[in-house]
Amino acid sequence: MDQFLVSLMNGLVYGLLLFMVSAGLTLIFGMMGVLNFAHASFYMLGAYFAYMLQDAIGFWGALVVSPLLVALVGVVVERFFLRRVHRYGHAHELLVTFGLSFIIAESVKLFFGNYPVDYRIPAALDIPAFSVGGAQYPAYRLLMGGIAVAMFVLIYLLLTRTRVGIVVRSAIYKPRMAEALGHNVPLVFMGVFGVGAALAGLAGAVAGAFYTTNPNMALELGVMVFVVVVVGGLGSLEGAMLASLLIGVITSLAVSVDRSLADLFALAGAGDWARSVGGLMTLKISSLSATIPFALMLLILLVRPGGLMGEKD
């Protein structure tokens, strides 16, 4: 039971981390229609900026400044790259952001080397929150989860309850009307892209201290972020949160299950037959945990192509 609770909490925190990264991508696609392939690279930049700034302005200062620096990078990318190819369609945007992801990754390797850097949790935060079955649960995990929940609430309120949200949504759905009312639509798009990049940078700054900050961290998480966005529904913030939690919990629980299909068949007296078949029958569920999110994405696309909370076509 204690192991189940720990796995469940780890899954929730991992899911909230996935939401922190996917929220910016969901916001950018939902507001601008741009599927940013370099979004996970902004996540990596947030971790490296925080690593560079930590000694100068402290851990909390780095958490504030590094997302702003990533937002500046995002603004530059939108203004001087994406805006020039936007009129040519999604294919050109994908190619530009795909190439940009490689440029960022190679630049990180050039300046920091092809190995992890020493970005760690401050000693004051490296403390247990409580005990579960004799094991100490890190307080920093709860901090990451709390930041993700606060991010979701703030973005939701900003988009639905403020004038800024009204302007942003009107610029997306009725751009000519928004321009007629005196709003600078290209500036709104640039701001949305910058905010989306900042959210990914904040996720990197927070998670990089707990996990490993290395040049491959964008690749490790980037594919999973796209799975989250597809499962939740392209452009749906609520869907991204639901899909993140679902994938995080399922993956975490699957890792702790040391059973196979042969064990299931054994309940019906066919265990020996299943083991003789081998292959998939004898594979442990824990060894398949990394593929479960992709199987879930395939199932969702077959049953509900728009995602769990996406719009129906």
Short mmCIF file of C-alpha atoms in Angstrom, two decimals, residues 2-224:
data_model
loop_
_atom_site.label_atom_id
_atom_site.label_comp_id
_atom_site.label_asym_id
_atom_site.label_seq_id
_atom_site.Cartn_x
_atom_site.Cartn_y
_atom_site.Cartn_z
CA ASP A 2 2.84 2.39 0.85
CA GLN A 3 4.51 1.66 -2.47
CA PHE A 4 1.24 2.35 -4.27
CA LEU A 5 0.86 5.73 -2.52
CA VAL A 6 4.43 6.73 -3.34
CA SER A 7 4.00 5.68 -6.99
CA LEU A 8 0.72 7.58 -7.17
CA MET A 9 2.26 10.77 -5.74
CA ASN A 10 5.28 10.46 -8.03
CA GLY A 11 2.93 10.01 -10.98
CA LEU A 12 0.93 13.09 -10.04
CA VAL A 13 4.07 15.21 -9.72
CA TYR A 14 5.47 13.89 -13.00
CA GLY A 15 2.14 14.59 -14.66
CA LEU A 16 2.14 18.14 -13.32
CA LEU A 17 5.66 18.59 -14.69
CA LEU A 18 4.43 17.43 -18.09
CA PHE A 19 1.65 20.00 -17.84
CA MET A 20 4.12 22.78 -17.03
CA VAL A 21 5.95 22.07 -20.27
CA SER A 22 2.91 21.29 -22.42
CA ALA A 23 0.94 24.33 -21.19
CA GLY A 24 3.08 26.69 -23.24
CA LEU A 25 2.82 24.51 -26.33
CA THR A 26 -0.94 24.24 -25.87
CA LEU A 27 -1.22 28.00 -25.46
CA ILE A 28 0.86 28.70 -28.57
CA PHE A 29 -1.03 26.24 -30.74
CA GLY A 30 -4.44 27.16 -29.37
CA MET A 31 -3.88 30.87 -29.84
CA MET A 32 -1.65 30.98 -32.91
CA GLY A 33 -2.05 27.63 -34.66
CA VAL A 34 1.74 27.11 -34.51
CA LEU A 35 2.92 23.62 -33.55
CA ASN A 36 6.32 24.57 -32.12
CA PHE A 37 8.73 21.65 -32.47
CA ALA A 38 11.40 23.57 -30.52
CA HIS A 39 9.21 24.00 -27.44
CA ALA A 40 11.10 21.40 -25.39
CA SER A 41 14.30 23.29 -26.23
CA PHE A 42 12.87 26.30 -24.37
CA TYR A 43 12.39 23.95 -21.42
CA MET A 44 16.08 23.05 -21.62
CA LEU A 45 17.13 26.68 -21.92
CA GLY A 46 15.20 27.51 -18.76
CA ALA A 47 17.21 24.92 -16.82
CA TYR A 48 20.56 26.13 -18.18
CA PHE A 49 19.76 29.81 -17.62
CA ALA A 50 18.79 29.02 -14.02
CA TYR A 51 22.03 27.07 -13.59
CA MET A 52 24.06 30.06 -14.80
CA LEU A 53 22.17 32.58 -12.65
CA GLN A 54 21.90 30.55 -9.45
CA ASP A 55 25.26 31.60 -7.98
CA ALA A 56 24.76 35.27 -8.87
CA ILE A 57 21.17 35.93 -7.78
CA GLY A 58 20.24 32.83 -5.81
CA PHE A 59 17.88 29.97 -6.58
CA TRP A 60 14.63 31.94 -6.26
CA GLY A 61 16.00 34.80 -8.31
CA ALA A 62 17.03 32.35 -11.01
CA LEU A 63 13.49 30.91 -11.07
CA VAL A 64 12.17 34.39 -11.83
CA VAL A 65 14.79 35.65 -14.28
CA SER A 66 15.41 32.52 -16.35
CA PRO A 67 11.80 32.29 -17.69
CA LEU A 68 12.07 35.96 -18.69
CA LEU A 69 15.24 35.23 -20.64
CA VAL A 70 13.55 32.29 -22.35
CA ALA A 71 10.58 34.55 -23.14
CA LEU A 72 13.01 36.97 -24.81
CA VAL A 73 14.37 34.10 -26.92
CA GLY A 74 10.80 33.16 -27.84
CA VAL A 75 9.97 36.73 -28.86
CA VAL A 76 13.04 36.84 -31.11
CA VAL A 77 12.12 33.51 -32.69
CA GLU A 78 8.55 34.63 -33.40
CA ARG A 79 9.50 38.07 -34.68
CA PHE A 80 12.40 37.20 -36.97
CA PHE A 81 11.72 33.58 -37.95
CA LEU A 82 8.14 32.34 -37.57
CA ARG A 83 6.49 35.56 -38.68
CA ARG A 84 8.37 35.40 -41.98
CA VAL A 85 7.19 31.87 -42.79
CA HIS A 86 3.72 31.93 -41.19
CA ARG A 87 2.00 32.78 -44.46
CA TYR A 88 3.45 29.66 -46.11
CA GLY A 89 1.62 27.29 -43.78
CA HIS A 90 2.32 24.79 -41.00
CA ALA A 91 4.91 22.78 -42.92
CA HIS A 92 7.34 25.70 -43.04
CA GLU A 93 6.76 26.48 -39.36
CA LEU A 94 7.50 22.88 -38.42
CA LEU A 95 10.69 22.87 -40.47
CA VAL A 96 11.89 26.14 -38.95
CA THR A 97 11.22 25.06 -35.37
CA PHE A 98 12.66 21.59 -36.06
CA GLY A 99 15.90 23.16 -37.25
CA LEU A 100 15.86 25.59 -34.35
CA SER A 101 15.69 22.71 -31.86
CA PHE A 102 18.92 21.28 -33.27
CA ILE A 103 20.62 24.69 -33.21
CA ILE A 104 19.72 25.18 -29.54
CA ALA A 105 20.85 21.67 -28.60
CA GLU A 106 24.19 22.05 -30.36
CA SER A 107 24.70 25.53 -28.88
CA VAL A 108 24.16 24.13 -25.38
CA LYS A 109 26.72 21.40 -26.07
CA LEU A 110 29.16 24.00 -27.39
CA PHE A 111 28.99 26.20 -24.29
CA PHE A 112 28.39 23.62 -21.52
CA GLY A 113 29.72 20.38 -22.95
CA ASN A 114 27.97 17.12 -23.73
CA TYR A 115 27.48 16.14 -20.09
CA PRO A 116 25.21 17.11 -17.17
CA VAL A 117 25.90 20.32 -15.25
CA ASP A 118 25.87 20.73 -11.48
CA TYR A 119 22.45 22.36 -11.09
CA ARG A 120 21.04 21.15 -7.77
CA ILE A 121 18.32 21.86 -5.27
CA PRO A 122 19.42 24.30 -2.53
CA ALA A 123 20.13 22.64 0.81
CA ALA A 124 17.27 24.58 2.41
CA LEU A 125 14.78 22.89 0.05
CA ASP A 126 16.40 19.45 0.02
CA ILE A 127 14.32 18.26 2.96
CA PRO A 128 11.63 15.61 3.44
CA ALA A 129 8.00 16.69 3.50
CA PHE A 130 6.67 13.59 5.26
CA SER A 131 7.29 9.87 5.64
CA VAL A 132 5.49 7.10 3.79
CA GLY A 133 6.24 3.57 4.94
CA GLY A 134 9.56 4.63 6.42
CA ALA A 135 10.64 6.45 3.25
CA GLN A 136 11.10 10.22 3.17
CA TYR A 137 9.13 12.02 0.47
CA PRO A 138 11.00 15.08 -0.92
CA ALA A 139 9.43 18.45 -0.22
CA TYR A 140 10.74 19.74 -3.54
CA ARG A 141 8.43 17.39 -5.42
CA LEU A 142 5.48 19.03 -3.70
CA LEU A 143 6.91 22.43 -4.60
CA MET A 144 7.02 21.45 -8.28
CA GLY A 145 3.43 20.24 -8.12
CA GLY A 146 2.29 23.42 -6.38
CA ILE A 147 3.93 25.63 -9.01
CA ALA A 148 2.24 23.64 -11.79
CA VAL A 149 -1.21 23.96 -10.17
CA ALA A 150 -0.67 27.70 -9.63
CA MET A 151 0.38 28.02 -13.28
CA PHE A 152 -2.81 26.33 -14.45
CA VAL A 153 -5.05 28.52 -12.29
CA LEU A 154 -3.33 31.76 -13.32
CA ILE A 155 -3.41 30.96 -17.05
CA TYR A 156 -7.05 29.91 -16.89
CA LEU A 157 -8.08 33.06 -15.03
CA LEU A 158 -5.99 35.25 -17.32
CA LEU A 159 -7.62 33.88 -20.45
CA THR A 160 -11.19 33.75 -19.18
CA ARG A 161 -11.57 36.54 -16.64
CA THR A 162 -9.36 39.44 -17.75
CA ARG A 163 -9.31 42.01 -20.54
CA VAL A 164 -5.97 40.61 -21.73
CA GLY A 165 -7.60 37.26 -22.34
CA ILE A 166 -10.45 38.87 -24.27
CA VAL A 167 -7.98 40.74 -26.49
CA VAL A 168 -5.92 37.61 -27.11
CA ARG A 169 -8.94 35.48 -28.02
CA SER A 170 -10.40 38.19 -30.25
CA ALA A 171 -7.04 38.54 -32.04
CA ILE A 172 -7.14 34.82 -32.77
CA TYR A 173 -10.73 34.36 -33.89
CA LYS A 174 -11.46 37.83 -35.32
CA PRO A 175 -8.09 39.40 -36.20
CA ARG A 176 -9.49 42.02 -38.59
CA MET A 177 -12.06 43.13 -36.05
CA ALA A 178 -9.35 43.32 -33.37
CA GLU A 179 -7.19 45.45 -35.66
CA ALA A 180 -10.18 47.70 -36.39
CA LEU A 181 -10.59 48.23 -32.65
CA GLY A 182 -6.98 49.41 -32.42
CA HIS A 183 -5.21 46.26 -31.22
CA ASN A 184 -1.83 45.31 -32.67
CA VAL A 185 -2.48 41.68 -33.66
CA PRO A 186 1.15 40.81 -34.59
CA LEU A 187 2.24 42.18 -31.21
CA VAL A 188 -0.38 40.01 -29.48
CA PHE A 189 0.91 36.94 -31.32
CA MET A 190 4.48 37.78 -30.36
CA GLY A 191 3.46 38.19 -26.73
CA VAL A 192 1.60 34.86 -26.71
CA PHE A 193 4.61 33.07 -28.14
CA GLY A 194 6.88 34.72 -25.58
CA VAL A 195 4.60 33.73 -22.70
CA GLY A 196 4.43 30.15 -23.98
CA ALA A 197 8.22 30.00 -24.13
CA ALA A 198 8.45 31.48 -20.62
CA LEU A 199 6.17 28.76 -19.24
CA ALA A 200 8.46 26.10 -20.70
CA GLY A 201 11.46 27.96 -19.30
CA LEU A 202 9.91 28.04 -15.84
CA ALA A 203 9.31 24.28 -16.03
CA GLY A 204 12.96 23.74 -16.94
CA ALA A 205 14.21 26.00 -14.16
CA VAL A 206 12.10 24.16 -11.59
CA ALA A 207 12.59 20.59 -12.84
CA GLY A 208 16.23 20.91 -13.87
CA ALA A 209 17.32 21.17 -10.24
CA PHE A 210 15.52 17.97 -9.26
CA TYR A 211 16.13 15.87 -12.34
CA THR A 212 19.25 16.08 -14.53
CA THR A 213 20.15 19.18 -16.50
CA ASN A 214 21.87 17.89 -19.63
CA PRO A 215 21.88 18.57 -23.40
CA ASN A 216 19.51 15.65 -24.02
CA MET A 217 16.76 16.75 -21.63
CA ALA A 218 14.75 18.40 -24.43
CA LEU A 219 14.80 15.20 -26.47
CA GLU A 220 13.90 13.08 -23.42
CA LEU A 221 10.77 15.10 -22.63
CA GLY A 222 9.90 16.63 -25.98
CA VAL A 223 8.19 13.60 -27.51
CA MET A 224 6.13 13.03 -24.36
#
